[in-house]
Amino acid sequence: MPNLAGLLRRTEFLSGLFILILGGVCHLAVGDLEIGTAQEMGPGYVPLALAWLILLTGAAMTFGGLWDGREVQEAVHWRPLVAISGAVVIFGLLVDRYGIVLAVVAATLVASFASPITRHRETPALCAVLALFGALAFVKGLGLAIPIWPR
Amino acid sequence: MDLAQNISLGLGVAAGFDNLLFCFLGVLLGTLIGVLPGIGAVATMAMLLPLTFHLAPTTSLIMLAGIYYGAQYGGSTTAILVNLPGEANSVATTLDGYAMARRGRAGAALAIAAIASFFAGTVSTVLIAQFGPAMAALALKFGPVEYFSLMVLGLVCSMVLATGALHKAAVMILFGIFLGLAGTDANSPMPRLTFGIDAMADGMSFVAIAVGLFGLTEIILNLERDLTRVAAIPLRDLFPTRAELSESAMPIVRGTFLGSILGVLPGGGALLASFGAYALEKKLSRTPDRFGKGAIAGVAAPEAANNAGAQTSFIPLLTLGVPSNAIMAVMAGAMTIQGIIPGPQVMTEHAPLFWGMIASMWIGNLMLLVLNLPLVGLWVKLLQVPYRLMFPAILFFSAIGVYSIANQAFDVYLAVGAGVLGYVMAKLGFEPTPLVLGFILGPMMEENFKRAMLLAGGDPATFIDRPISAGLLLVSAALLAVMVLPSVKRTRAVALREE
């Protein structure tokens, strides 16, 4: 039996833990919803059954993963993951109140740190083009209810 | 109504000015996206959904369908010219298409691909028109018991055809169903499974989930890899020789036939069709060693098959209400947003929409044939746009698309969550498609399951007492049983690995 650090590099074991977490969140979400009976099911009947099925599958996978020696092949690259997620979150935070222009510029700036392929001297121009396009095509053209400037 | 009447009704609808215009925009946009590697049809359609909101239902669906088959077409252009499949469905085309291009026959390969796609599109349009009503009539006889079992079969098929491990696809379906159930359900006024978040009271935004899982995940994974650029091969003459034409005639017919069948299967669609057709031609050929070195049959057959498969995958959605792959799930989402519940009643209650959409597929294919050969040069130029400029733009379109569905910032965060989830899934070998299918089918399955159990007094034996339902479940069980046989497991691994 390998040690914990070794186990955490194994695909099947990690997959099992991942599914256990998902199942756990599902179970939490069901909370104290009414279950009902098989004939007259409450809103919680099917969700609870699903949550348990997911938890059981996760447990079986984790257990089975103890004997499955295959290791995760691809490493996690934090930089694109964090920068891309961050860029979209920033967009969501700003777009409501500060308008599409600021939201696009901020998101594009954050996204520019996602990868070494970005040439930072191009970023200002890219921000300008996207902001202009967003304001003209989406807000003016399609009439989406998004402010252009901060309100 | 007979076939001719239906088709003329459809042509009448599809030839309306708006419908023609948006069909054109759809195929144009689709081709553009198909040409660009690193952005898939599912993400694009989800991203562009908000643009179709203000259109009439028929027009918006025509446009979305146009994006889909336009993307098929664009994908094969880059497959032939630069050996990069713009869409997964064109991988089979790279094998011989690029080899032909290197021998200086790029033009011929493109022309054959266009002709094959058009022929397949025409035949499969007729097939949909022919068999659609019969299937819908059958489906109208279905009660909740049969519907539930049918959806089980659909999900089992999608598991069998998924590329990863069976149990991983299965658990993703379960999780997808769970996510689909969040929000207010039909029987009780209180929202459930929302952790008290108001923005989720109407359920999770399908667009946010799809854009996250397919769009954002794709961008993150692309940035990890090195996207190297390949120089395009210059085009000389566009016309295939008489020998090339006659050599590809039968492969086109066989590819169309195979593709039409495989497209109907849940989880199948265009991807499986193109590989199946390629393998078939190689097996039938008298000179199998020419495959991979520029055999024109190796371009004609998969191109016909993937187009036929793309078209016929509409059949289960439009007649049974069961989407067979992720793209059809997006179409189902679009229909629901437009207030049309996918299912057998579409054909009767929305006859102009149904037949108009079918006719527009044929018109769209004609547009592709006429337009794209002259535009090839432009598409190739587009390929030169570097990814460092493209990904921020895709990111921006995704974010704005998700936000504008309900003007809710929460949906944007949900998309980020789905993106991170998709990233973890990709690293651990889980596929997003089963999750999305579960998400779409989940609420329908629960509803039918509940109703069936209520009618049966809480006795689950009702699912095996009724013959149609028992048959559907038996096929599902048999498929699953066969899948765990060791020999089949190995063959499946080999068969699906090429994808």
XYZ file of C-alpha atoms in Angstrom:
650
model
C 0.000 0.000 0.000
C 1.595 3.313 -1.067
C 1.663 6.321 1.255
C -0.836 9.171 1.022
C 1.340 11.369 -1.192
C 1.640 8.496 -3.639
C -2.099 7.883 -3.606
C -2.792 11.520 -4.403
C -0.992 11.148 -7.715
C -3.231 8.290 -8.826
C -5.975 9.105 -11.307
C -8.579 6.652 -10.054
C -8.075 7.470 -6.392
C -8.274 11.207 -7.076
C -11.300 10.719 -9.324
C -13.009 8.870 -6.490
C -12.299 11.709 -4.058
C -13.548 14.227 -6.631
C -16.820 12.341 -7.001
C -17.142 12.012 -3.212
C -16.845 15.807 -2.957
C -19.481 16.334 -5.671
C -21.767 13.812 -3.961
C -21.215 15.519 -0.628
C -22.178 18.914 -2.052
C -25.290 17.337 -3.617
C -26.227 15.788 -0.285
C -25.779 19.149 1.436
C -27.958 20.826 -1.189
C -30.810 18.388 -0.549
C -30.753 19.340 3.139
C -34.115 18.733 4.772
C -36.265 18.721 1.627
C -39.361 16.597 1.986
C -38.706 13.047 0.791
C -42.231 11.671 0.496
C -43.062 8.094 -0.456
C -42.411 6.034 -3.581
C -45.974 6.686 -4.662
C -46.094 10.383 -3.848
C -42.561 11.663 -4.049
C -41.606 14.873 -2.377
C -39.223 17.375 -3.962
C -36.309 15.706 -2.179
C -36.930 12.093 -3.229
C -35.081 11.929 -6.533
C -32.299 14.402 -5.565
C -31.527 12.469 -2.388
C -31.426 9.172 -4.287
C -29.050 10.752 -6.828
C -26.819 12.189 -4.095
C -26.495 8.757 -2.496
C -25.784 7.080 -5.841
C -23.040 9.629 -6.534
C -21.554 9.180 -3.042
C -21.594 5.387 -3.408
C -19.937 5.536 -6.829
C -17.327 7.910 -5.431
C -16.634 5.612 -2.496
C -16.310 2.606 -4.799
C -13.945 4.518 -7.100
C -11.792 5.729 -4.202
C -11.597 2.224 -2.800
C -10.853 0.711 -6.199
C -8.236 3.419 -6.755
C -6.129 1.904 -3.957
C -5.241 -0.907 -6.361
C -5.079 1.083 -9.576
C -1.526 2.305 -10.001
C -2.043 4.619 -13.018
C -0.886 8.139 -12.220
C -2.213 11.486 -13.412
C -0.409 12.282 -16.648
C -1.062 15.963 -17.102
C 0.150 18.436 -14.520
C -2.081 21.274 -13.353
C -0.976 24.646 -14.710
C -2.178 27.249 -12.265
C -1.447 30.330 -14.339
C -4.059 29.977 -17.113
C -6.569 28.440 -14.706
C -6.395 31.328 -12.230
C -6.046 34.132 -14.790
C -8.907 32.998 -17.041
C -11.258 32.330 -14.113
C -10.241 35.640 -12.574
C -10.829 37.537 -15.796
C -14.388 36.245 -16.146
C -15.157 36.834 -12.458
C -13.908 40.439 -12.758
C -16.183 40.897 -15.755
C -19.138 39.676 -13.696
C -18.233 41.931 -10.774
C -17.926 45.080 -12.858
C -20.450 44.799 -15.680
C -23.554 45.557 -13.600
C -22.449 48.821 -12.084
C -19.395 50.020 -13.957
C -20.496 49.246 -17.482
C -19.248 47.160 -20.328
C -16.200 49.274 -21.182
C -14.521 49.045 -17.787
C -15.534 45.394 -17.411
C -13.983 44.425 -20.745
C -10.793 46.383 -20.162
C -10.300 44.906 -16.684
C -11.087 41.359 -17.849
C -8.762 41.604 -20.832
C -5.963 42.953 -18.634
C -6.323 40.047 -16.222
C -6.546 37.542 -19.089
C -3.330 38.900 -20.567
C -1.454 37.272 -17.680
C -2.853 33.848 -18.529
C -0.098 32.824 -20.865
C 3.406 33.767 -21.977
C 2.136 33.978 -25.583
C 0.596 37.384 -24.815
C 2.535 40.400 -26.054
C 1.812 43.063 -23.509
C 2.357 45.974 -25.855
C -0.612 44.697 -27.874
C -2.914 44.582 -24.865
C -4.037 48.258 -24.831
C -5.080 48.086 -28.480
C -6.889 44.790 -27.923
C -8.750 46.272 -24.927
C -9.796 49.250 -27.013
C -11.032 47.138 -29.922
C -13.010 44.763 -27.720
C -14.529 47.582 -25.646
C -15.538 49.487 -28.759
C -16.966 46.374 -30.370
C -18.844 45.431 -27.197
C -20.373 48.877 -26.812
C -21.308 49.246 -30.482
C -22.342 45.724 -31.449
C -23.889 44.408 -28.257
C -25.254 47.467 -26.498
C -26.105 49.772 -29.412
C -26.598 47.131 -32.105
C -28.387 44.321 -30.295
C -29.839 46.525 -27.602
C -28.673 44.409 -24.656
C -29.576 46.067 -21.378
C -26.004 46.671 -20.258
C -24.663 50.119 -19.342
C -21.732 51.347 -21.405
C -20.238 53.595 -18.718
C -20.371 53.499 -14.884
C -23.748 54.531 -13.502
C -50.276 15.648 -45.138
C -47.923 13.838 -47.426
C -44.249 14.356 -47.902
C -44.435 16.709 -50.876
C -46.911 18.955 -49.115
C -44.774 19.050 -45.996
C -41.656 19.867 -47.930
C -43.330 22.643 -49.845
C -44.662 24.067 -46.582
C -41.102 23.944 -45.247
C -39.581 25.529 -48.322
C -42.155 28.289 -48.123
C -41.161 29.059 -44.534
C -37.431 28.710 -45.113
C -37.491 30.965 -48.160
C -38.853 33.888 -46.163
C -36.472 36.849 -46.180
C -35.580 36.733 -42.475
C -35.095 33.009 -42.493
C -32.878 33.093 -45.556
C -30.836 35.925 -44.094
C -30.262 34.266 -40.728
C -29.672 30.894 -42.319
C -26.946 32.606 -44.330
C -25.521 34.365 -41.262
C -25.619 31.075 -39.387
C -23.711 29.063 -41.979
C -21.233 31.905 -42.459
C -20.610 32.242 -38.740
C -20.507 28.477 -38.383
C -17.923 28.118 -41.126
C -15.841 30.832 -39.499
C -15.900 29.010 -36.183
C -15.320 25.661 -37.799
C -12.232 27.063 -39.479
C -10.739 28.401 -36.267
C -9.220 25.668 -34.153
C -9.591 25.903 -30.396
C -13.233 26.926 -30.330
C -15.890 24.283 -30.681
C -19.397 24.336 -32.072
C -21.038 23.643 -28.697
C -19.382 26.588 -26.967
C -20.098 28.877 -29.901
C -23.742 27.989 -30.125
C -24.156 28.428 -26.379
C -22.275 31.719 -26.548
C -24.373 33.048 -29.424
C -27.714 31.906 -27.989
C -28.501 35.352 -26.571
C -28.125 36.856 -30.039
C -31.013 34.709 -31.224
C -33.402 35.638 -28.414
C -35.006 38.546 -30.178
C -35.544 36.514 -33.346
C -38.710 34.560 -34.053
C -38.429 30.936 -32.803
C -38.170 29.437 -36.299
C -35.584 31.968 -37.407
C -33.460 31.490 -34.317
C -33.429 27.708 -34.655
C -32.631 27.971 -38.345
C -29.667 30.176 -37.502
C -28.392 27.837 -34.777
C -28.726 24.819 -37.062
C -26.833 26.797 -39.709
C -23.997 27.426 -37.263
C -23.833 23.708 -36.605
C -23.532 22.443 -40.148
C -21.484 25.439 -41.194
C -18.994 24.446 -38.506
C -18.875 20.918 -39.908
C -17.993 22.378 -43.241
C -15.403 24.856 -42.000
C -13.751 22.125 -39.979
C -13.034 20.104 -43.087
C -11.502 23.080 -44.892
C -8.765 23.449 -42.291
C -8.432 19.698 -42.015
C -7.530 19.537 -45.701
C -5.435 22.684 -46.022
C -3.448 22.771 -42.802
C -3.912 19.330 -41.274
C -5.690 20.885 -38.285
C -9.209 19.651 -37.675
C -11.233 22.751 -36.763
C -13.838 20.415 -35.295
C -13.394 16.954 -33.809
C -15.652 15.630 -36.566
C -13.092 16.465 -39.217
C -10.253 14.434 -37.712
C -10.919 11.601 -40.157
C -10.684 14.050 -43.053
C -7.162 15.150 -42.117
C -5.852 11.652 -42.830
C -6.318 11.690 -46.588
C -7.378 15.270 -47.187
C -4.057 16.728 -46.090
C -2.187 14.033 -47.971
C -4.088 15.025 -51.127
C -3.271 18.670 -50.490
C 0.413 17.848 -50.259
C 0.197 16.152 -53.635
C -1.224 19.386 -55.057
C -4.835 18.200 -55.107
C -6.104 20.456 -52.319
C -8.696 22.026 -54.596
C -10.048 18.669 -55.655
C -10.229 17.493 -52.041
C -12.140 20.636 -51.035
C -14.530 20.302 -53.945
C -15.185 16.628 -53.233
C -15.737 17.451 -49.562
C -18.262 20.096 -50.572
C -20.070 17.843 -53.024
C -20.121 14.950 -50.552
C -21.503 17.195 -47.806
C -24.163 18.586 -50.081
C -25.252 15.177 -51.317
C -25.371 13.837 -47.753
C -27.256 16.904 -46.577
C -29.862 16.463 -49.286
C -30.402 12.765 -48.668
C -30.568 13.106 -44.897
C -33.002 16.001 -45.171
C -35.311 13.719 -47.132
C -34.761 10.969 -44.561
C -35.767 13.278 -41.704
C -38.863 14.349 -43.618
C -39.698 10.716 -44.380
C -39.133 9.053 -41.020
C -39.660 11.966 -38.648
C -43.474 11.857 -38.659
C -43.560 8.091 -38.119
C -41.281 8.365 -35.106
C -43.241 11.269 -33.695
C -46.481 9.313 -34.117
C -44.935 6.441 -32.176
C -43.698 8.796 -29.487
C -47.148 10.314 -29.063
C -48.369 6.919 -27.855
C -45.734 6.949 -25.115
C -46.822 7.397 -21.518
C -44.564 8.485 -18.667
C -43.337 4.916 -18.174
C -42.177 4.568 -21.782
C -40.676 8.054 -21.805
C -38.617 7.375 -18.735
C -37.287 4.122 -20.184
C -36.555 5.781 -23.506
C -34.443 8.410 -21.763
C -32.649 5.704 -19.815
C -31.800 4.033 -23.113
C -30.621 7.342 -24.543
C -28.317 7.957 -21.617
C -26.981 4.407 -21.695
C -26.176 4.786 -25.402
C -24.341 8.033 -24.678
C -22.322 6.214 -22.018
C -21.420 3.414 -24.377
C -20.236 5.836 -27.031
C -18.369 8.156 -24.663
C -14.625 7.934 -25.093
C -13.655 7.654 -21.430
C -14.323 5.007 -18.796
C -17.898 3.762 -18.483
C -18.302 4.399 -14.758
C -16.989 7.933 -15.163
C -19.581 8.699 -17.844
C -22.270 7.157 -15.632
C -21.468 9.246 -12.587
C -21.307 12.407 -14.715
C -24.828 11.645 -15.984
C -26.052 11.340 -12.394
C -24.381 14.609 -11.424
C -25.787 16.299 -14.537
C -29.309 15.147 -13.695
C -28.872 16.493 -10.177
C -27.770 19.903 -11.435
C -30.701 19.922 -13.841
C -33.140 19.464 -10.968
C -32.079 22.618 -9.128
C -34.601 25.428 -9.068
C -38.372 25.409 -8.843
C -39.877 22.066 -9.781
C -43.279 21.536 -11.319
C -44.976 20.182 -8.214
C -43.960 22.535 -5.451
C -43.757 26.297 -5.344
C -40.515 26.465 -3.375
C -37.159 26.444 -5.184
C -34.968 23.530 -4.164
C -31.266 22.649 -4.205
C -30.268 26.292 -4.611
C -28.460 26.915 -1.308
C -30.873 29.833 -0.995
C -29.424 31.664 -4.008
C -32.202 33.674 -5.656
C -30.480 33.722 -9.037
C -30.909 29.950 -9.176
C -34.623 29.924 -8.399
C -35.443 29.266 -12.057
C -32.787 26.601 -12.292
C -29.155 26.866 -13.281
C -28.508 28.677 -16.517
C -27.868 26.050 -19.169
C -25.882 28.530 -21.219
C -23.592 29.259 -18.273
C -22.941 25.549 -17.739
C -22.315 24.872 -21.439
C -20.098 27.929 -21.964
C -18.119 27.059 -18.836
C -17.668 23.357 -19.563
C -16.994 23.673 -23.262
C -15.725 27.237 -23.746
C -13.736 28.311 -20.699
C -12.264 24.868 -20.077
C -11.150 24.736 -23.687
C -9.390 28.118 -23.440
C -7.570 27.145 -20.248
C -6.443 23.829 -21.730
C -5.386 25.480 -24.987
C -3.209 27.973 -23.118
C -1.415 25.111 -21.384
C -0.515 23.543 -24.678
C 1.590 25.010 -27.369
C -0.621 25.963 -30.302
C 1.836 25.869 -33.131
C 0.900 27.317 -36.454
C 1.144 25.416 -39.696
C 1.504 27.113 -43.053
C -1.454 26.599 -45.350
C -0.981 24.834 -48.625
C -1.693 27.052 -51.628
C -4.668 26.201 -53.790
C -4.325 25.466 -57.438
C -7.276 24.246 -59.458
C -10.530 23.593 -57.678
C -11.937 21.020 -60.022
C -11.674 17.308 -59.434
C -10.869 15.176 -62.455
C -13.418 12.813 -63.945
C -11.561 9.854 -62.433
C -11.608 11.450 -58.984
C -15.326 12.083 -59.293
C -16.216 8.556 -60.274
C -13.888 7.158 -57.627
C -15.702 9.068 -54.896
C -19.281 8.423 -56.044
C -19.870 5.159 -54.194
C -17.990 6.205 -51.027
C -20.252 9.264 -50.861
C -23.366 7.092 -51.080
C -22.107 4.613 -48.492
C -20.894 7.393 -46.198
C -24.258 9.109 -46.379
C -26.057 5.896 -45.535
C -23.812 4.966 -42.615
C -23.742 8.521 -41.304
C -27.513 8.812 -41.381
C -27.869 5.702 -39.226
C -25.107 6.534 -36.765
C -26.346 10.102 -36.399
C -29.650 8.958 -34.921
C -27.970 7.044 -32.093
C -27.740 8.945 -28.839
C -24.175 9.914 -28.108
C -23.267 9.159 -31.688
C -23.701 11.972 -34.127
C -21.201 13.202 -36.625
C -17.968 12.202 -34.894
C -18.623 8.481 -34.832
C -20.093 8.641 -38.337
C -16.960 10.077 -39.934
C -14.646 7.477 -38.406
C -17.048 4.651 -39.157
C -17.279 5.675 -42.811
C -13.516 6.005 -43.120
C -12.967 2.538 -41.668
C -15.648 1.081 -43.925
C -14.093 2.498 -47.090
C -10.671 1.278 -46.104
C -12.078 -2.211 -45.576
C -13.990 -2.235 -48.887
C -11.223 -0.717 -50.959
C -9.237 -2.834 -53.397
C -6.231 -0.670 -52.604
C -6.391 -0.134 -48.834
C -2.718 0.785 -48.711
C -3.531 4.046 -50.522
C -5.521 5.263 -47.522
C -3.603 7.808 -45.521
C -1.611 8.741 -48.610
C -4.275 10.773 -50.335
C -7.069 8.405 -51.374
C -10.011 10.518 -52.455
C -12.451 7.959 -51.022
C -10.902 8.752 -47.630
C -12.109 12.336 -47.986
C -15.441 11.705 -49.671
C -16.823 9.087 -47.286
C -16.160 10.740 -43.910
C -17.284 14.124 -45.215
C -20.555 12.662 -46.446
C -20.957 10.723 -43.211
C -20.324 13.567 -40.810
C -22.736 15.830 -42.585
C -25.407 13.136 -42.774
C -24.861 12.320 -39.102
C -25.059 15.979 -38.139
C -28.422 16.267 -39.860
C -30.024 13.054 -38.677
C -29.014 13.730 -35.075
C -31.903 16.204 -35.182
C -34.371 13.302 -35.506
C -34.378 12.145 -31.864
C -34.581 15.737 -30.647
C -37.414 16.811 -32.907
C -39.490 13.648 -32.717
C -38.829 12.203 -29.256
C -37.629 15.283 -27.438
C -34.433 13.485 -26.486
C -31.217 15.276 -27.487
C -28.584 12.783 -28.602
C -25.426 14.812 -28.112
C -24.143 18.027 -26.585
C -24.990 20.110 -29.646
C -28.553 18.828 -29.666
C -28.686 19.611 -25.958
C -27.892 23.233 -26.830
C -30.629 23.148 -29.473
C -33.035 21.756 -26.865
C -32.022 24.593 -24.558
C -32.657 27.127 -27.316
C -36.082 25.662 -28.068
C -37.054 25.744 -24.405
C -35.959 29.371 -24.103
C -38.168 30.141 -27.099
C -41.087 28.447 -25.349
C -41.154 25.317 -27.489
C -40.889 22.043 -25.618
C -38.903 19.568 -27.737
C -40.900 16.424 -28.433
C -43.357 14.732 -30.756
C -45.854 17.582 -30.459
C -43.417 19.946 -32.231
C -44.344 18.381 -35.542
C -48.073 18.787 -35.049
C -48.311 22.001 -33.042
C -45.465 23.822 -34.735
C -45.595 22.292 -38.211
C -44.216 25.376 -40.005
C -41.302 25.537 -37.569
C -40.496 21.850 -37.970
C -40.675 21.723 -41.747
C -39.150 25.165 -42.135
C -36.130 24.072 -40.149
C -35.758 20.918 -42.209
C -36.025 22.779 -45.483
C -33.556 25.382 -44.245
C -31.006 22.653 -43.663
C -31.115 21.831 -47.320
C -30.983 25.484 -48.320
C -28.113 26.016 -45.909
C -26.192 23.170 -47.483
C -26.748 24.695 -50.894
C -25.443 28.032 -49.617
C -22.363 26.312 -48.255
C -21.708 24.661 -51.579
C -22.041 27.860 -53.580
C -20.344 30.176 -51.108
C -17.499 28.372 -49.600
C -15.396 27.277 -52.479
C -14.819 30.890 -53.573
C -14.242 31.945 -49.966
C -11.598 29.365 -49.154
C -8.840 31.933 -49.489
C -10.475 34.148 -46.896
C -10.856 31.279 -44.426
C -7.211 30.421 -44.773
C -6.259 34.019 -43.980
C -8.352 33.835 -40.829
C -6.269 30.944 -39.650
C -3.329 33.304 -39.433
C -4.947 35.277 -36.594
C -2.797 34.295 -33.630
C -4.377 32.673 -30.597
C -2.957 35.342 -28.277
C -5.411 37.815 -29.833
C -8.205 35.335 -30.265
C -8.589 33.973 -26.755
C -9.366 37.306 -25.045
C -12.037 37.905 -27.679
C -13.581 34.457 -27.163
C -13.456 35.051 -23.423
C -15.265 38.347 -23.809
C -17.985 36.915 -26.070
C -18.517 34.051 -23.638
C -18.839 36.355 -20.646
C -21.219 38.745 -22.346
C -23.294 35.909 -23.798
C -23.749 34.285 -20.404
C -24.497 37.573 -18.666
C -27.048 38.815 -21.151
C -29.357 35.778 -20.857
C -30.866 37.187 -17.669
C -28.623 40.187 -16.921
C -27.379 38.266 -13.933
C -23.791 38.473 -12.743
C -24.392 35.206 -10.880
C -24.602 33.332 -14.195
C -21.131 34.594 -15.060
C -19.757 33.171 -11.801
C -21.631 29.951 -12.484
C -19.860 29.721 -15.842
C -16.514 30.192 -14.083
C -17.464 27.419 -11.664
C -18.399 25.166 -14.566
C -15.106 26.067 -16.279
C -13.052 25.075 -13.239
C -15.136 21.917 -12.846
C -14.533 21.104 -16.513
C -10.805 21.630 -16.009
C -10.669 19.185 -13.100
C -12.788 16.753 -15.122
C -10.440 16.975 -18.088
C -7.421 16.269 -15.879
C -9.086 13.244 -14.313
C -10.529 11.847 -17.543
C -14.221 12.730 -17.159
C -16.126 13.899 -20.228
C -18.481 16.893 -20.165
C -21.021 15.553 -22.682
C -22.733 13.000 -20.383
C -23.092 15.720 -17.750
C -24.772 18.093 -20.190
C -27.112 15.381 -21.492
C -28.068 14.513 -17.925
C -28.640 18.192 -17.192
C -31.090 18.537 -20.081
C -32.853 15.203 -19.591
C -32.871 15.308 -15.771
C -36.018 17.361 -15.182
C -37.969 15.419 -17.848
C -36.838 12.102 -16.392
C -37.794 13.034 -12.839
C -41.174 14.308 -13.987
C -41.973 11.141 -15.926
C -40.585 8.913 -13.217
C -42.751 10.582 -10.580
C -45.864 10.397 -12.723
C -45.250 6.751 -13.621
C -44.774 5.824 -9.984
C -47.860 7.745 -8.956
C -49.984 5.945 -11.562
C -48.538 2.589 -10.539
C -49.160 3.175 -6.852
C -45.459 3.310 -6.032
C -44.632 -0.040 -7.598
C -41.479 0.137 -9.779
C -42.509 -3.106 -11.505
C -44.558 -0.911 -13.848
C -41.396 -0.252 -15.831
C -41.039 -3.928 -16.734
C -44.740 -4.748 -16.914
C -45.366 -2.533 -19.913
C -43.926 -4.161 -23.059
C -42.411 -1.124 -24.822
C -40.764 0.077 -21.637
C -39.528 -3.419 -20.815
C -38.038 -3.693 -24.296
C -36.235 -0.346 -23.992
C -34.837 -1.252 -20.574
C -33.815 -4.697 -21.817
C -31.819 -3.143 -24.658
C -30.197 -0.741 -22.150
C -29.301 -3.599 -19.827
C -27.962 -5.686 -22.702
C -25.801 -2.787 -23.908
C -24.382 -2.315 -20.420
C -23.802 -6.026 -19.970
C -22.009 -6.289 -23.293
C -19.875 -3.264 -22.414
C -18.369 -4.878 -19.344
C -17.352 -8.017 -21.234
C -13.539 -7.890 -21.348
C -13.253 -8.491 -25.102
C -15.704 -5.721 -25.983
C -13.943 -3.413 -23.542
C -10.723 -3.840 -25.470
C -12.285 -3.353 -28.909
C -14.099 -0.252 -27.726
C -10.871 1.171 -26.355
C -9.215 0.654 -29.726
C -12.198 1.871 -31.744
C -12.689 5.068 -29.766
C -9.048 5.887 -29.172
C -8.552 7.209 -32.713
C -10.926 10.014 -31.936
